[in-house]
Amino acid sequence: MSNSSNIIGNKWEDLPNEILEIIAKHLQSRIDVFRFRAISTSWRSIVPLSYRQTQSSLTLPPPFTATAVLSPVTICRLEHYSGGTAVLMKVVESISGELQLLNPLSTKTFKGNSSVCRTINLVDFRLIELHRGSRLIFDSIPTNFYVKKVVLFYDFGILALFDLGGLSLLSFWGFGDEEWTNLGNEGDCYDDVMSYNNQFYVINNLGIVYWIDKCRNLVQYSPPLCGFGHLKNLVVSEGQFYVVDSYMEEDAARMQAAMFEELGVRGRCRTVDMKVYKLDEEWGTWVDVKSLEDRVFVLGKEVCVSVSVKDFPGCQGNCIYFVDASDTKTEFQTLGETVKRFVGRVFRFDNGSVRAVECLPAYKKFSPHMNWPLAISSSRDNIAV
């Protein structure tokens, strides 16, 4: 068995430079460069570590009125070549080209001291890409809106969900356009947008899924959802569309503020229950899902994913990981410095409970540093963790 593996490995290493150069031209992201360079010494000689696709600065028109970079986000399975434990990670790229491995629920990159950061080497680890998404990196934080999600639209523009004046709008901006174009019907509010098989879908607050064609028309793809939750997320699992309908309640601060009309006090909502529905495309109906069985849904800011516990030994299925707006970060001390530890939440289908978690399962088993951001490397190229 090992002999056959060595033969296959040698065949990859023996590919002529002309073929490797063709492959190199199709590397789409920084993470592709690291994975390419991890194959062998000959592959590393073709593509320098400094090689990266250009990230153009975008001058966004009102209501954004800001400069930003559209940066790739990759959801991966990280596992050691020797086998054993695997973990789900989010790979993000900074404007300068640095890569970090993060908890897939994390919303912020790490700007810590090098004494806190750890690195992994892709010669020892396998990084398997599962999903791709995008994020906007702003040069300064806008104050008049909140960007919920962005999706690269056929390489000539972006779709964005953002809150403006209490409304959750779906808008399109073509690269170089002087203004945003609001999509859909006036007054409609949208909860989630996603790309799947190079097609684009959005769901509104009534649970209607729309397909977005190349002319940015919204074509109804599903009937309304008979669910009364406050937030709906789209997830594709094993080729089928699911909706996670989250039920929320306002925290005590907001309720008290409303009671005493304290306009300066802002509260946040927390999730108290979840329902899941699967779209039966043949009959055009929503089916109430009672169990996810061996699946785990992860509702990230950039990408919502579904994974099987079979690919992540030691993880428990039939649950949903997510982040509430009310979530906070606890602190612990290490190496004389304060490091923020990420806190998310998990909903369990078997008992309907919602509880806080420090990190996703198997992180600590995989490495004691898995609560922290990770960096990546290939051979002598290191990535921060």
mmCIF file of C-alpha atoms in Angstrom:
data_model
loop_
_atom_site.group_PDB
_atom_site.id
_atom_site.type_symbol
_atom_site.label_atom_id
_atom_site.label_comp_id
_atom_site.label_asym_id
_atom_site.label_seq_id
_atom_site.Cartn_x
_atom_site.Cartn_y
_atom_site.Cartn_z
ATOM 1 C CA MET A 1 0.000 0.000 0.000
ATOM 2 C CA SER A 2 2.798 2.402 0.920
ATOM 3 C CA ASN A 3 4.648 1.529 -2.306
ATOM 4 C CA SER A 4 1.621 2.479 -4.431
ATOM 5 C CA SER A 5 1.274 5.747 -2.494
ATOM 6 C CA ASN A 6 4.922 6.542 -3.111
ATOM 7 C CA ILE A 7 4.502 5.836 -6.840
ATOM 8 C CA ILE A 8 1.524 8.219 -7.023
ATOM 9 C CA GLY A 9 3.452 10.832 -5.040
ATOM 10 C CA ASN A 10 6.444 10.543 -7.339
ATOM 11 C CA LYS A 11 4.213 10.991 -10.390
ATOM 12 C CA TRP A 12 2.943 14.278 -8.999
ATOM 13 C CA GLU A 13 6.472 15.430 -8.246
ATOM 14 C CA ASP A 14 7.657 14.470 -11.738
ATOM 15 C CA LEU A 15 5.155 16.614 -13.625
ATOM 16 C CA PRO A 16 7.006 18.842 -16.132
ATOM 17 C CA ASN A 17 7.368 22.538 -15.333
ATOM 18 C CA GLU A 18 5.208 23.447 -18.326
ATOM 19 C CA ILE A 19 2.220 21.672 -16.726
ATOM 20 C CA LEU A 20 2.934 23.169 -13.303
ATOM 21 C CA GLU A 21 3.043 26.666 -14.783
ATOM 22 C CA ILE A 22 -0.392 26.122 -16.346
ATOM 23 C CA ILE A 23 -1.770 24.958 -12.998
ATOM 24 C CA ALA A 24 -0.184 27.944 -11.252
ATOM 25 C CA LYS A 25 -2.032 30.369 -13.528
ATOM 26 C CA HIS A 26 -5.331 29.048 -12.176
ATOM 27 C CA LEU A 27 -4.571 29.517 -8.481
ATOM 28 C CA GLN A 28 -7.461 31.642 -7.282
ATOM 29 C CA SER A 29 -6.482 32.535 -3.746
ATOM 30 C CA ARG A 30 -3.626 32.753 -1.302
ATOM 31 C CA ILE A 31 -4.603 29.447 0.284
ATOM 32 C CA ASP A 32 -4.295 27.811 -3.157
ATOM 33 C CA VAL A 33 -0.673 29.011 -3.267
ATOM 34 C CA PHE A 34 0.149 27.396 0.073
ATOM 35 C CA ARG A 35 -1.521 24.130 -0.880
ATOM 36 C CA PHE A 36 0.292 24.131 -4.239
ATOM 37 C CA ARG A 37 3.661 24.716 -2.582
ATOM 38 C CA ALA A 38 3.056 21.933 -0.042
ATOM 39 C CA ILE A 39 3.199 19.218 -2.758
ATOM 40 C CA SER A 40 6.954 19.045 -3.227
ATOM 41 C CA THR A 41 10.182 21.003 -3.666
ATOM 42 C CA SER A 42 9.748 21.110 -7.440
ATOM 43 C CA TRP A 43 6.270 22.615 -7.075
ATOM 44 C CA ARG A 44 7.572 25.230 -4.635
ATOM 45 C CA SER A 45 10.165 26.286 -7.213
ATOM 46 C CA ILE A 46 7.389 27.228 -9.672
ATOM 47 C CA VAL A 47 5.392 29.554 -7.412
ATOM 48 C CA PRO A 48 7.134 31.858 -4.902
ATOM 49 C CA LEU A 49 5.576 32.428 -1.513
ATOM 50 C CA SER A 50 5.083 36.071 -2.445
ATOM 51 C CA TYR A 51 2.835 35.069 -5.373
ATOM 52 C CA ARG A 52 -0.753 36.194 -4.901
ATOM 53 C CA GLN A 53 -3.717 37.402 -6.883
ATOM 54 C CA THR A 54 -4.151 41.176 -6.839
ATOM 55 C CA GLN A 55 -6.729 42.466 -4.378
ATOM 56 C CA SER A 56 -8.071 45.670 -5.853
ATOM 57 C CA SER A 57 -9.300 48.439 -3.586
ATOM 58 C CA LEU A 58 -12.995 49.162 -4.157
ATOM 59 C CA THR A 59 -14.445 52.646 -3.710
ATOM 60 C CA LEU A 60 -18.014 51.875 -2.715
ATOM 61 C CA PRO A 61 -20.726 54.435 -3.514
ATOM 62 C CA PRO A 62 -23.362 55.694 -1.028
ATOM 63 C CA PRO A 63 -24.819 54.645 1.305
ATOM 64 C CA PHE A 64 -21.487 52.922 2.065
ATOM 65 C CA THR A 65 -19.160 55.762 0.983
ATOM 66 C CA ALA A 66 -16.100 53.776 1.968
ATOM 67 C CA THR A 67 -13.035 52.079 0.540
ATOM 68 C CA ALA A 68 -12.762 48.326 0.956
ATOM 69 C CA VAL A 69 -11.147 45.164 -0.385
ATOM 70 C CA LEU A 70 -13.180 42.081 -1.307
ATOM 71 C CA SER A 71 -11.206 39.257 0.294
ATOM 72 C CA PRO A 72 -11.752 35.473 -0.023
ATOM 73 C CA VAL A 73 -12.883 33.304 2.875
ATOM 74 C CA THR A 74 -12.378 29.544 2.693
ATOM 75 C CA ILE A 75 -13.973 26.931 4.955
ATOM 76 C CA CYS A 76 -11.677 23.897 5.243
ATOM 77 C CA ARG A 77 -11.177 20.632 7.051
ATOM 78 C CA LEU A 78 -7.751 20.557 8.701
ATOM 79 C CA GLU A 79 -6.281 17.140 9.430
ATOM 80 C CA HIS A 80 -2.865 15.657 10.058
ATOM 81 C CA TYR A 81 -1.464 13.354 7.380
ATOM 82 C CA SER A 82 -1.083 10.663 10.013
ATOM 83 C CA GLY A 83 -4.875 10.608 10.413
ATOM 84 C CA GLY A 84 -6.932 10.929 13.574
ATOM 85 C CA THR A 85 -8.683 14.126 14.595
ATOM 86 C CA ALA A 86 -9.895 16.710 12.081
ATOM 87 C CA VAL A 87 -11.241 20.198 12.731
ATOM 88 C CA LEU A 88 -13.303 22.693 10.773
ATOM 89 C CA MET A 89 -11.472 25.961 10.114
ATOM 90 C CA LYS A 90 -11.978 29.283 8.360
ATOM 91 C CA VAL A 91 -9.048 30.629 6.328
ATOM 92 C CA VAL A 92 -8.996 34.402 5.891
ATOM 93 C CA GLU A 93 -6.549 36.612 4.051
ATOM 94 C CA SER A 94 -5.438 40.081 5.094
ATOM 95 C CA ILE A 95 -4.863 42.940 2.660
ATOM 96 C CA SER A 96 -1.116 42.291 2.954
ATOM 97 C CA GLY A 97 -1.588 38.634 1.998
ATOM 98 C CA GLU A 98 -1.163 37.051 5.439
ATOM 99 C CA LEU A 99 -3.325 34.014 6.125
ATOM 100 C CA GLN A 100 -4.961 33.023 9.403
ATOM 101 C CA LEU A 101 -6.901 29.949 10.430
ATOM 102 C CA LEU A 102 -9.876 30.850 12.591
ATOM 103 C CA ASN A 103 -12.843 29.264 14.242
ATOM 104 C CA PRO A 104 -15.463 29.226 11.410
ATOM 105 C CA LEU A 105 -17.843 31.210 13.631
ATOM 106 C CA SER A 106 -15.305 33.912 14.434
ATOM 107 C CA THR A 107 -16.097 37.343 13.028
ATOM 108 C CA LYS A 108 -12.717 39.011 13.660
ATOM 109 C CA THR A 109 -9.123 38.281 12.740
ATOM 110 C CA PHE A 110 -6.367 38.177 15.321
ATOM 111 C CA LYS A 111 -3.966 41.067 15.786
ATOM 112 C CA GLY A 112 -1.902 39.644 18.573
ATOM 113 C CA ASN A 113 1.764 39.460 19.478
ATOM 114 C CA SER A 114 3.874 36.791 17.800
ATOM 115 C CA SER A 115 4.425 35.202 21.208
ATOM 116 C CA VAL A 116 0.732 34.302 21.214
ATOM 117 C CA CYS A 117 0.367 33.245 17.586
ATOM 118 C CA ARG A 118 1.115 29.649 16.573
ATOM 119 C CA THR A 119 1.929 28.227 13.152
ATOM 120 C CA ILE A 120 1.191 25.002 11.307
ATOM 121 C CA ASN A 121 3.017 23.534 8.338
ATOM 122 C CA LEU A 122 1.062 22.186 5.368
ATOM 123 C CA VAL A 123 3.763 19.617 4.752
ATOM 124 C CA ASP A 124 2.455 17.920 7.923
ATOM 125 C CA PHE A 125 -1.221 18.848 7.607
ATOM 126 C CA ARG A 126 -3.837 18.415 4.924
ATOM 127 C CA LEU A 127 -6.166 21.375 4.301
ATOM 128 C CA ILE A 128 -9.267 20.269 2.384
ATOM 129 C CA GLU A 129 -11.433 23.016 0.926
ATOM 130 C CA LEU A 130 -15.170 22.674 1.568
ATOM 131 C CA HIS A 131 -16.734 26.047 0.780
ATOM 132 C CA ARG A 132 -15.756 29.525 -0.348
ATOM 133 C CA GLY A 133 -17.149 32.908 0.511
ATOM 134 C CA SER A 134 -16.140 36.566 0.620
ATOM 135 C CA ARG A 135 -15.835 39.421 3.072
ATOM 136 C CA LEU A 136 -15.299 43.169 2.803
ATOM 137 C CA ILE A 137 -12.271 44.606 4.602
ATOM 138 C CA PHE A 138 -12.898 48.325 5.182
ATOM 139 C CA ASP A 139 -10.154 50.891 5.628
ATOM 140 C CA SER A 140 -12.379 52.492 8.273
ATOM 141 C CA ILE A 141 -15.509 51.144 9.916
ATOM 142 C CA PRO A 142 -18.681 52.706 8.446
ATOM 143 C CA THR A 143 -21.085 54.062 11.028
ATOM 144 C CA ASN A 144 -24.346 54.416 9.095
ATOM 145 C CA PHE A 145 -24.896 50.765 8.181
ATOM 146 C CA TYR A 146 -24.023 47.185 9.013
ATOM 147 C CA VAL A 147 -22.945 44.732 6.308
ATOM 148 C CA LYS A 148 -24.534 41.355 7.039
ATOM 149 C CA LYS A 149 -23.094 39.397 4.114
ATOM 150 C CA VAL A 150 -21.443 39.839 0.709
ATOM 151 C CA VAL A 151 -21.213 37.449 -2.256
ATOM 152 C CA LEU A 152 -19.085 37.803 -5.381
ATOM 153 C CA PHE A 153 -21.539 37.847 -8.306
ATOM 154 C CA TYR A 154 -20.185 36.276 -11.542
ATOM 155 C CA ASP A 155 -16.855 38.147 -11.156
ATOM 156 C CA PHE A 156 -18.353 41.477 -12.279
ATOM 157 C CA GLY A 157 -19.993 42.734 -9.090
ATOM 158 C CA ILE A 158 -21.117 41.917 -5.571
ATOM 159 C CA LEU A 159 -24.394 41.153 -3.863
ATOM 160 C CA ALA A 160 -24.700 42.634 -0.386
ATOM 161 C CA LEU A 161 -27.128 42.289 2.482
ATOM 162 C CA PHE A 162 -26.964 45.282 4.777
ATOM 163 C CA ASP A 163 -29.052 46.990 7.413
ATOM 164 C CA LEU A 164 -29.976 50.573 6.668
ATOM 165 C CA GLY A 165 -32.503 52.449 8.752
ATOM 166 C CA GLY A 166 -33.856 49.231 10.266
ATOM 167 C CA LEU A 167 -34.353 47.550 6.880
ATOM 168 C CA SER A 168 -32.394 44.526 5.674
ATOM 169 C CA LEU A 169 -31.816 45.267 1.994
ATOM 170 C CA LEU A 170 -30.455 43.206 -0.895
ATOM 171 C CA SER A 171 -28.367 45.320 -3.258
ATOM 172 C CA PHE A 172 -26.067 44.832 -6.233
ATOM 173 C CA TRP A 173 -23.013 46.853 -7.127
ATOM 174 C CA GLY A 174 -21.218 46.303 -10.402
ATOM 175 C CA PHE A 175 -17.503 47.072 -10.239
ATOM 176 C CA GLY A 176 -17.149 50.692 -11.298
ATOM 177 C CA ASP A 177 -20.859 51.570 -11.000
ATOM 178 C CA GLU A 178 -21.728 54.953 -9.508
ATOM 179 C CA GLU A 179 -24.520 53.597 -7.322
ATOM 180 C CA TRP A 180 -26.009 50.498 -5.753
ATOM 181 C CA THR A 181 -29.083 48.862 -7.259
ATOM 182 C CA ASN A 182 -31.648 47.570 -4.799
ATOM 183 C CA LEU A 183 -33.039 44.200 -5.847
ATOM 184 C CA GLY A 184 -36.448 42.687 -5.200
ATOM 185 C CA ASN A 185 -39.657 44.417 -4.253
ATOM 186 C CA GLU A 186 -39.618 47.690 -2.360
ATOM 187 C CA GLY A 187 -40.135 47.136 1.343
ATOM 188 C CA ASP A 188 -39.039 43.485 1.304
ATOM 189 C CA CYS A 189 -36.502 42.409 3.913
ATOM 190 C CA TYR A 190 -33.943 39.696 3.248
ATOM 191 C CA ASP A 191 -32.210 37.458 5.784
ATOM 192 C CA ASP A 192 -29.557 35.515 3.850
ATOM 193 C CA VAL A 193 -27.905 35.262 0.443
ATOM 194 C CA MET A 194 -25.694 32.482 -0.874
ATOM 195 C CA SER A 195 -23.872 31.054 -3.889
ATOM 196 C CA TYR A 196 -24.314 27.378 -4.766
ATOM 197 C CA ASN A 197 -23.027 25.686 -7.929
ATOM 198 C CA ASN A 198 -22.329 29.129 -9.408
ATOM 199 C CA GLN A 199 -25.982 30.083 -8.931
ATOM 200 C CA PHE A 200 -27.247 32.676 -6.460
ATOM 201 C CA TYR A 201 -30.108 32.477 -3.998
ATOM 202 C CA VAL A 202 -31.643 34.766 -1.387
ATOM 203 C CA ILE A 203 -34.301 34.219 1.274
ATOM 204 C CA ASN A 204 -36.600 36.909 2.647
ATOM 205 C CA ASN A 205 -38.097 37.195 6.115
ATOM 206 C CA LEU A 206 -41.209 35.286 4.975
ATOM 207 C CA GLY A 207 -39.112 32.266 4.059
ATOM 208 C CA ILE A 208 -39.443 32.641 0.283
ATOM 209 C CA VAL A 209 -36.286 31.571 -1.559
ATOM 210 C CA TYR A 210 -35.493 33.410 -4.790
ATOM 211 C CA TRP A 211 -33.061 32.502 -7.553
ATOM 212 C CA ILE A 212 -31.112 35.542 -8.823
ATOM 213 C CA ASP A 213 -30.480 35.410 -12.569
ATOM 214 C CA LYS A 214 -27.616 37.120 -14.404
ATOM 215 C CA CYS A 215 -29.802 40.181 -15.042
ATOM 216 C CA ARG A 216 -30.342 40.429 -11.253
ATOM 217 C CA ASN A 217 -34.009 39.487 -11.478
ATOM 218 C CA LEU A 218 -35.418 37.624 -8.485
ATOM 219 C CA VAL A 219 -37.280 34.485 -9.584
ATOM 220 C CA GLN A 220 -39.335 32.742 -6.904
ATOM 221 C CA TYR A 221 -37.801 29.342 -6.187
ATOM 222 C CA SER A 222 -39.835 28.151 -3.195
ATOM 223 C CA PRO A 223 -43.213 28.741 -1.544
ATOM 224 C CA PRO A 224 -43.407 30.834 1.637
ATOM 225 C CA LEU A 225 -42.225 29.087 4.772
ATOM 226 C CA CYS A 226 -44.812 28.545 7.476
ATOM 227 C CA GLY A 227 -42.323 29.403 10.159
ATOM 228 C CA PHE A 228 -42.564 32.340 12.526
ATOM 229 C CA GLY A 229 -38.922 32.727 13.523
ATOM 230 C CA HIS A 230 -37.039 36.020 13.459
ATOM 231 C CA LEU A 231 -34.040 35.072 11.305
ATOM 232 C CA LYS A 232 -33.748 32.600 8.431
ATOM 233 C CA ASN A 233 -30.459 31.134 7.194
ATOM 234 C CA LEU A 234 -29.979 29.146 3.995
ATOM 235 C CA VAL A 235 -27.922 25.947 4.147
ATOM 236 C CA VAL A 236 -27.224 23.409 1.409
ATOM 237 C CA SER A 237 -26.727 19.918 2.811
ATOM 238 C CA GLU A 238 -26.037 16.950 0.544
ATOM 239 C CA GLY A 239 -27.401 18.876 -2.432
ATOM 240 C CA GLN A 240 -30.689 19.923 -0.805
ATOM 241 C CA PHE A 241 -31.857 23.320 0.445
ATOM 242 C CA TYR A 242 -32.531 23.762 4.144
ATOM 243 C CA VAL A 243 -33.660 26.781 6.145
ATOM 244 C CA VAL A 244 -32.747 27.324 9.784
ATOM 245 C CA ASP A 245 -35.474 29.450 11.365
ATOM 246 C CA SER A 246 -34.201 31.083 14.565
ATOM 247 C CA TYR A 247 -36.536 32.276 17.303
ATOM 248 C CA MET A 248 -35.235 35.151 19.402
ATOM 249 C CA GLU A 249 -36.159 37.192 22.415
ATOM 250 C CA GLU A 250 -34.923 40.598 23.470
ATOM 251 C CA ASP A 251 -32.625 40.843 26.430
ATOM 252 C CA ALA A 252 -33.588 42.566 29.669
ATOM 253 C CA ALA A 253 -31.681 45.767 28.849
ATOM 254 C CA ARG A 254 -33.703 46.433 25.750
ATOM 255 C CA MET A 255 -37.006 45.557 27.362
ATOM 256 C CA GLN A 256 -36.264 47.910 30.252
ATOM 257 C CA ALA A 257 -35.197 50.641 27.857
ATOM 258 C CA ALA A 258 -38.483 50.350 25.999
ATOM 259 C CA MET A 259 -40.430 50.416 29.257
ATOM 260 C CA PHE A 260 -38.789 53.622 30.449
ATOM 261 C CA GLU A 261 -38.239 55.059 26.945
ATOM 262 C CA GLU A 262 -34.494 55.228 27.458
ATOM 263 C CA LEU A 263 -33.565 55.779 23.833
ATOM 264 C CA GLY A 264 -29.855 55.740 24.550
ATOM 265 C CA VAL A 265 -29.924 52.150 25.800
ATOM 266 C CA ARG A 266 -29.632 49.448 23.146
ATOM 267 C CA GLY A 267 -30.351 45.792 23.808
ATOM 268 C CA ARG A 268 -29.623 42.725 21.719
ATOM 269 C CA CYS A 269 -31.569 39.602 20.860
ATOM 270 C CA ARG A 270 -30.589 36.088 21.797
ATOM 271 C CA THR A 271 -31.671 32.826 20.198
ATOM 272 C CA VAL A 272 -33.953 30.657 22.328
ATOM 273 C CA ASP A 273 -35.107 28.054 19.781
ATOM 274 C CA MET A 274 -34.541 26.839 16.227
ATOM 275 C CA LYS A 275 -36.610 25.048 13.600
ATOM 276 C CA VAL A 276 -35.226 23.456 10.438
ATOM 277 C CA TYR A 277 -37.067 22.915 7.162
ATOM 278 C CA LYS A 278 -36.040 21.082 3.987
ATOM 279 C CA LEU A 279 -37.271 22.113 0.549
ATOM 280 C CA ASP A 280 -38.964 19.290 -1.342
ATOM 281 C CA GLU A 281 -38.297 20.605 -4.839
ATOM 282 C CA GLU A 282 -40.388 17.911 -6.541
ATOM 283 C CA TRP A 283 -43.571 18.850 -4.660
ATOM 284 C CA GLY A 284 -42.669 22.491 -4.024
ATOM 285 C CA THR A 285 -43.232 22.247 -0.273
ATOM 286 C CA TRP A 286 -41.278 22.731 2.945
ATOM 287 C CA VAL A 287 -40.764 19.658 5.131
ATOM 288 C CA ASP A 288 -40.356 20.049 8.894
ATOM 289 C CA VAL A 289 -37.051 18.406 9.852
ATOM 290 C CA LYS A 290 -37.066 16.611 13.220
ATOM 291 C CA SER A 291 -33.412 15.538 13.212
ATOM 292 C CA LEU A 292 -30.182 16.324 11.357
ATOM 293 C CA GLU A 293 -28.914 12.830 12.235
ATOM 294 C CA ASP A 294 -25.128 12.805 11.622
ATOM 295 C CA ARG A 295 -25.019 16.307 10.149
ATOM 296 C CA VAL A 296 -23.801 19.509 11.789
ATOM 297 C CA PHE A 297 -24.818 22.948 10.517
ATOM 298 C CA VAL A 298 -22.429 25.861 11.087
ATOM 299 C CA LEU A 299 -23.969 29.300 10.534
ATOM 300 C CA GLY A 300 -20.992 31.559 9.870
ATOM 301 C CA LYS A 301 -21.069 35.238 8.971
ATOM 302 C CA GLU A 302 -19.667 34.662 5.466
ATOM 303 C CA VAL A 303 -20.745 31.070 4.765
ATOM 304 C CA CYS A 304 -23.254 28.604 6.215
ATOM 305 C CA VAL A 305 -22.064 25.015 5.880
ATOM 306 C CA SER A 306 -23.202 21.476 6.552
ATOM 307 C CA VAL A 307 -20.691 18.771 7.489
ATOM 308 C CA SER A 308 -20.878 15.125 8.514
ATOM 309 C CA VAL A 309 -19.506 13.951 11.841
ATOM 310 C CA LYS A 310 -17.985 11.043 9.906
ATOM 311 C CA ASP A 311 -15.380 13.520 8.648
ATOM 312 C CA PHE A 312 -14.781 14.916 12.148
ATOM 313 C CA PRO A 313 -14.171 12.068 14.624
ATOM 314 C CA GLY A 314 -15.317 12.834 18.133
ATOM 315 C CA CYS A 315 -17.871 15.459 17.108
ATOM 316 C CA GLN A 316 -21.552 15.132 17.937
ATOM 317 C CA GLY A 317 -24.104 15.382 15.143
ATOM 318 C CA ASN A 318 -27.675 16.649 15.119
ATOM 319 C CA CYS A 319 -26.757 20.177 16.217
ATOM 320 C CA ILE A 320 -26.272 23.711 14.914
ATOM 321 C CA TYR A 321 -23.390 26.062 15.766
ATOM 322 C CA PHE A 322 -24.018 29.792 15.452
ATOM 323 C CA VAL A 323 -23.317 33.236 16.888
ATOM 324 C CA ASP A 324 -25.778 35.573 18.563
ATOM 325 C CA ALA A 325 -25.497 39.344 18.403
ATOM 326 C CA SER A 326 -25.499 39.223 22.203
ATOM 327 C CA ASP A 327 -22.478 36.909 22.386
ATOM 328 C CA THR A 328 -19.454 38.225 24.248
ATOM 329 C CA LYS A 329 -15.847 37.167 24.587
ATOM 330 C CA THR A 330 -14.284 35.921 27.797
ATOM 331 C CA GLU A 331 -10.637 36.440 28.597
ATOM 332 C CA PHE A 332 -7.824 34.291 29.902
ATOM 333 C CA GLN A 333 -4.171 35.001 30.606
ATOM 334 C CA THR A 334 -1.261 33.367 28.789
ATOM 335 C CA LEU A 335 2.393 34.250 28.363
ATOM 336 C CA GLY A 336 1.805 37.433 30.323
ATOM 337 C CA GLU A 337 -0.708 38.738 27.776
ATOM 338 C CA THR A 338 -4.485 38.887 27.662
ATOM 339 C CA VAL A 339 -5.965 36.906 24.778
ATOM 340 C CA LYS A 340 -9.634 36.928 23.869
ATOM 341 C CA ARG A 341 -11.200 33.481 23.631
ATOM 342 C CA PHE A 342 -14.048 33.083 21.171
ATOM 343 C CA VAL A 343 -17.524 32.206 22.410
ATOM 344 C CA GLY A 344 -20.271 30.848 20.158
ATOM 345 C CA ARG A 345 -23.430 28.856 20.740
ATOM 346 C CA VAL A 346 -24.764 25.399 19.926
ATOM 347 C CA PHE A 347 -28.373 24.279 19.498
ATOM 348 C CA ARG A 348 -29.020 20.589 20.136
ATOM 349 C CA PHE A 349 -31.938 18.921 18.395
ATOM 350 C CA ASP A 350 -32.236 16.053 20.879
ATOM 351 C CA ASN A 351 -33.263 18.283 23.783
ATOM 352 C CA GLY A 352 -33.804 21.729 22.216
ATOM 353 C CA SER A 353 -31.134 23.336 24.380
ATOM 354 C CA VAL A 354 -29.013 26.384 23.507
ATOM 355 C CA ARG A 355 -25.705 26.780 25.298
ATOM 356 C CA ALA A 356 -22.471 28.729 24.945
ATOM 357 C CA VAL A 357 -19.297 27.040 23.715
ATOM 358 C CA GLU A 358 -15.691 28.217 23.724
ATOM 359 C CA CYS A 359 -14.836 26.494 20.461
ATOM 360 C CA LEU A 360 -16.015 23.766 18.120
ATOM 361 C CA PRO A 361 -15.557 20.110 19.183
ATOM 362 C CA ALA A 362 -12.148 18.426 18.764
ATOM 363 C CA TYR A 363 -10.250 21.742 18.772
ATOM 364 C CA LYS A 364 -8.559 21.098 22.095
ATOM 365 C CA LYS A 365 -8.018 17.429 21.244
ATOM 366 C CA PHE A 366 -6.391 18.444 17.970
ATOM 367 C CA SER A 367 -4.134 21.038 19.552
ATOM 368 C CA PRO A 368 -4.076 22.962 22.855
ATOM 369 C CA HIS A 369 -3.761 26.154 20.788
ATOM 370 C CA MET A 370 -6.875 25.590 18.685
ATOM 371 C CA ASN A 371 -8.833 28.311 20.507
ATOM 372 C CA TRP A 372 -6.387 30.800 19.051
ATOM 373 C CA PRO A 373 -6.017 31.958 15.477
ATOM 374 C CA LEU A 374 -3.648 29.735 13.508
ATOM 375 C CA ALA A 375 -1.221 30.544 10.756
ATOM 376 C CA ILE A 376 -0.358 28.320 7.773
ATOM 377 C CA SER A 377 2.849 27.281 6.104
ATOM 378 C CA SER A 378 4.121 24.948 3.411
ATOM 379 C CA SER A 379 7.598 23.557 4.059
ATOM 380 C CA ARG A 380 9.450 26.655 5.265
ATOM 381 C CA ASP A 381 6.368 28.834 4.672
ATOM 382 C CA ASN A 382 4.465 29.161 7.922
ATOM 383 C CA ILE A 383 0.803 30.128 8.452
ATOM 384 C CA ALA A 384 -0.280 31.713 11.722
ATOM 385 C CA VAL A 385 -2.710 29.895 13.997
#
